[in-house]
Amino acid sequence: MFELYTEQAIMSLALAGDEARARRYNFLGTEMLLMGLLLLGKGVAWQVLDEAGVTSESVGGAIADLVGERNDEVEPEIPFTAAATGAIELAWYEAYFQAELAYIGTEHLLLGLDRDHYLARRILADLAPDLQIRESVYRLLKQPVIPHSLDIDESPHTIKCRYCNANIRNGAQFCLPCGADL
């Protein structure tokens, strides 16, 4: 699943898992993906967050306030929540279909977190209300901003959603446009 991810993106996911484990969470949500990007301390995503004044300490405090302390039985492999899976799917979409790249970097993971209903985005809205993630990522990449769109052209890598007939990635767990589980 992670063969297209850069070394930094993979490391940030591993750090997210380590943070969830340290907090005794038996799930890995979008807030932990955000922590992983911060704990990495490098990469485009970290630069965007650092410029906005977002730190692992401030996000950690927000997580403690919003999620609270837990004492879950933690397995060696901590599963992603549905939202985190969705954010990872969106990262793939941002890289492959939006930017037409053959890799997924930390910047794509951050773009995948930029959805209002994700806890990570709510935390960022509280900590850095003026942060424009998409614009900041593309500015650092020195590229024109690619507007977000969920329209995907039909290709050998897509299938049709049985609910809304949108083109979606073959192997996707849910439809990005309508949100249906597949």
Tab-separated table of C-alpha atoms in Angstrom:
chain	number	residue	atom	x	y	z
A	1	MET	CA	0.000	0.000	0.000
A	2	PHE	CA	2.814	2.445	0.767
A	3	GLU	CA	5.163	1.704	-2.138
A	4	LEU	CA	4.441	5.108	-3.722
A	5	TYR	CA	5.147	7.028	-0.512
A	6	THR	CA	8.355	8.978	-0.040
A	7	GLU	CA	10.653	8.020	2.806
A	8	GLN	CA	9.548	11.122	4.727
A	9	ALA	CA	5.853	10.292	4.246
A	10	ILE	CA	6.395	6.732	5.478
A	11	MET	CA	8.368	7.996	8.463
A	12	SER	CA	5.611	10.478	9.354
A	13	LEU	CA	3.062	7.626	9.311
A	14	ALA	CA	5.333	5.564	11.565
A	15	LEU	CA	5.698	8.520	13.945
A	16	ALA	CA	1.906	8.898	13.975
A	17	GLY	CA	1.626	5.269	15.048
A	18	ASP	CA	4.280	5.761	17.719
A	19	GLU	CA	2.395	8.781	19.063
A	20	ALA	CA	-0.909	6.878	19.167
A	21	ARG	CA	0.835	4.033	20.985
A	22	ALA	CA	2.456	6.435	23.473
A	23	ARG	CA	-0.946	7.962	24.198
A	24	ARG	CA	-2.428	4.456	24.566
A	25	TYR	CA	-4.900	4.991	21.726
A	26	ASN	CA	-6.036	1.841	19.957
A	27	PHE	CA	-6.771	3.842	16.812
A	28	LEU	CA	-4.824	6.116	14.512
A	29	GLY	CA	-6.912	9.143	13.523
A	30	THR	CA	-6.297	12.244	11.453
A	31	GLU	CA	-5.020	14.048	14.548
A	32	MET	CA	-2.220	11.471	14.818
A	33	LEU	CA	-1.407	11.832	11.105
A	34	LEU	CA	-1.003	15.559	11.795
A	35	MET	CA	1.251	14.807	14.787
A	36	GLY	CA	3.360	12.484	12.635
A	37	LEU	CA	3.936	15.276	10.107
A	38	LEU	CA	5.016	17.612	12.910
A	39	LEU	CA	7.198	15.092	14.740
A	40	LEU	CA	9.065	14.387	11.495
A	41	GLY	CA	10.482	17.912	11.711
A	42	LYS	CA	11.175	18.238	7.989
A	43	GLY	CA	9.440	18.102	4.643
A	44	VAL	CA	6.993	20.387	2.870
A	45	ALA	CA	4.130	19.645	5.285
A	46	TRP	CA	6.285	20.468	8.301
A	47	GLN	CA	7.444	23.719	6.649
A	48	VAL	CA	3.824	24.780	6.022
A	49	LEU	CA	2.862	24.023	9.612
A	50	ASP	CA	6.017	25.603	11.057
A	51	GLU	CA	5.448	28.834	9.097
A	52	ALA	CA	1.914	28.944	10.531
A	53	GLY	CA	3.280	28.550	14.072
A	54	VAL	CA	1.782	25.089	14.560
A	55	THR	CA	3.928	22.866	16.790
A	56	SER	CA	3.724	19.297	18.019
A	57	GLU	CA	3.249	20.714	21.523
A	58	SER	CA	0.244	22.835	20.535
A	59	VAL	CA	-1.333	19.999	18.547
A	60	GLY	CA	-0.618	17.567	21.392
A	61	GLY	CA	-2.420	19.879	23.803
A	62	ALA	CA	-5.389	20.171	21.452
A	63	ILE	CA	-5.552	16.383	21.107
A	64	ALA	CA	-5.503	15.997	24.887
A	65	ASP	CA	-8.345	18.521	25.175
A	66	LEU	CA	-10.472	17.059	22.368
A	67	VAL	CA	-9.807	13.323	22.632
A	68	GLY	CA	-8.728	13.120	26.242
A	69	GLU	CA	-6.572	10.574	27.959
A	70	ARG	CA	-7.033	6.944	27.059
A	71	ASN	CA	-5.794	3.691	28.432
A	72	ASP	CA	-6.739	1.377	25.608
A	73	GLU	CA	-5.339	-2.079	25.115
A	74	VAL	CA	-2.915	-1.293	22.297
A	75	GLU	CA	-2.121	-3.927	19.694
A	76	PRO	CA	1.201	-3.948	17.816
A	77	GLU	CA	-0.617	-2.824	14.653
A	78	ILE	CA	-2.870	0.150	15.353
A	79	PRO	CA	-5.649	0.481	12.756
A	80	PHE	CA	-6.418	3.715	10.947
A	81	THR	CA	-9.810	5.257	11.661
A	82	ALA	CA	-12.176	5.683	8.714
A	83	ALA	CA	-11.269	9.384	8.627
A	84	ALA	CA	-7.523	8.652	8.570
A	85	THR	CA	-8.057	6.097	5.808
A	86	GLY	CA	-9.990	8.763	3.930
A	87	ALA	CA	-7.203	11.303	4.406
A	88	ILE	CA	-4.636	8.811	3.106
A	89	GLU	CA	-6.884	8.078	0.132
A	90	LEU	CA	-7.162	11.818	-0.511
A	91	ALA	CA	-3.358	12.125	-0.312
A	92	TRP	CA	-3.057	9.512	-3.047
A	93	TYR	CA	-5.688	11.353	-5.061
A	94	GLU	CA	-3.917	14.700	-4.606
A	95	ALA	CA	-0.612	13.269	-5.824
A	96	TYR	CA	-1.768	10.975	-8.609
A	97	PHE	CA	-4.803	12.648	-10.140
A	98	GLN	CA	-4.382	16.299	-9.165
A	99	ALA	CA	-0.622	16.755	-9.604
A	100	GLU	CA	-0.008	13.710	-11.858
A	101	LEU	CA	2.915	12.550	-9.742
A	102	ALA	CA	4.178	9.014	-9.208
A	103	TYR	CA	4.874	9.516	-5.496
A	104	ILE	CA	3.072	10.647	-2.345
A	105	GLY	CA	4.949	13.081	-0.123
A	106	THR	CA	4.253	14.744	3.199
A	107	GLU	CA	2.652	17.633	1.329
A	108	HIS	CA	0.037	15.264	-0.084
A	109	LEU	CA	-0.674	13.840	3.361
A	110	LEU	CA	-1.241	17.387	4.620
A	111	LEU	CA	-3.516	18.156	1.665
A	112	GLY	CA	-5.418	14.964	2.482
A	113	LEU	CA	-6.056	16.260	6.001
A	114	ASP	CA	-7.560	19.504	4.695
A	115	ARG	CA	-11.234	18.548	5.062
A	116	ASP	CA	-13.528	20.350	7.492
A	117	HIS	CA	-14.959	17.178	9.025
A	118	TYR	CA	-11.539	15.811	10.024
A	119	LEU	CA	-10.346	16.382	13.587
A	120	ALA	CA	-6.899	17.378	12.282
A	121	ARG	CA	-8.435	20.198	10.246
A	122	ARG	CA	-10.492	21.402	13.200
A	123	ILE	CA	-7.331	21.488	15.317
A	124	LEU	CA	-5.519	23.479	12.632
A	125	ALA	CA	-8.464	25.885	12.329
A	126	ASP	CA	-8.194	26.590	16.064
A	127	LEU	CA	-4.395	26.892	16.156
A	128	ALA	CA	-3.846	28.690	12.837
A	129	PRO	CA	-7.159	30.132	11.616
A	130	ASP	CA	-5.529	31.970	8.705
A	131	LEU	CA	-3.668	28.917	7.389
A	132	GLN	CA	-4.507	28.169	3.763
A	133	ILE	CA	-3.034	24.695	3.373
A	134	ARG	CA	-3.415	24.269	-0.395
A	135	GLU	CA	-1.987	27.686	-1.206
A	136	SER	CA	0.884	27.275	1.274
A	137	VAL	CA	1.869	23.857	-0.074
A	138	TYR	CA	1.983	25.004	-3.690
A	139	ARG	CA	3.807	28.232	-2.770
A	140	LEU	CA	6.564	26.191	-1.091
A	141	LEU	CA	6.698	23.858	-4.082
A	142	LYS	CA	6.981	26.960	-6.320
A	143	GLN	CA	4.100	25.693	-8.444
A	144	PRO	CA	0.778	27.224	-9.411
A	145	VAL	CA	-2.052	26.201	-7.100
A	146	ILE	CA	-3.987	23.235	-8.438
A	147	PRO	CA	-7.620	23.787	-7.474
A	148	HIS	CA	-9.152	20.918	-5.554
A	149	SER	CA	-11.532	18.851	-7.632
A	150	LEU	CA	-12.946	15.394	-7.103
A	151	ASP	CA	-13.400	14.823	-10.837
A	152	ILE	CA	-11.230	11.940	-12.000
A	153	ASP	CA	-10.911	10.983	-15.646
A	154	GLU	CA	-11.658	7.385	-16.512
A	155	SER	CA	-8.492	5.306	-16.769
A	156	PRO	CA	-7.290	1.725	-16.268
A	157	HIS	CA	-6.772	2.692	-12.595
A	158	THR	CA	-10.396	3.688	-11.966
A	159	ILE	CA	-13.771	2.048	-11.444
A	160	LYS	CA	-17.279	3.534	-11.279
A	161	CYS	CA	-18.983	4.126	-7.929
A	162	ARG	CA	-22.156	2.054	-7.849
A	163	TYR	CA	-23.984	4.848	-6.014
A	164	CYS	CA	-23.080	8.074	-7.820
A	165	ASN	CA	-21.314	6.720	-10.950
A	166	ALA	CA	-18.196	8.848	-10.301
A	167	ASN	CA	-14.793	7.563	-11.361
A	168	ILE	CA	-12.831	6.409	-8.317
A	169	ARG	CA	-9.493	4.697	-7.771
A	170	ASN	CA	-9.597	0.951	-8.249
A	171	GLY	CA	-9.173	-0.500	-4.761
A	172	ALA	CA	-10.547	2.568	-2.953
A	173	GLN	CA	-12.417	1.873	0.273
A	174	PHE	CA	-14.911	4.695	-0.244
A	175	CYS	CA	-16.066	7.104	-2.949
A	176	LEU	CA	-14.524	10.571	-2.577
A	177	PRO	CA	-17.416	12.493	-4.228
A	178	CYS	CA	-20.365	10.838	-2.442
A	179	GLY	CA	-18.623	9.297	0.590
A	180	ALA	CA	-20.177	5.856	0.092
A	181	ASP	CA	-18.340	2.850	1.513
A	182	LEU	CA	-17.390	0.420	-1.236
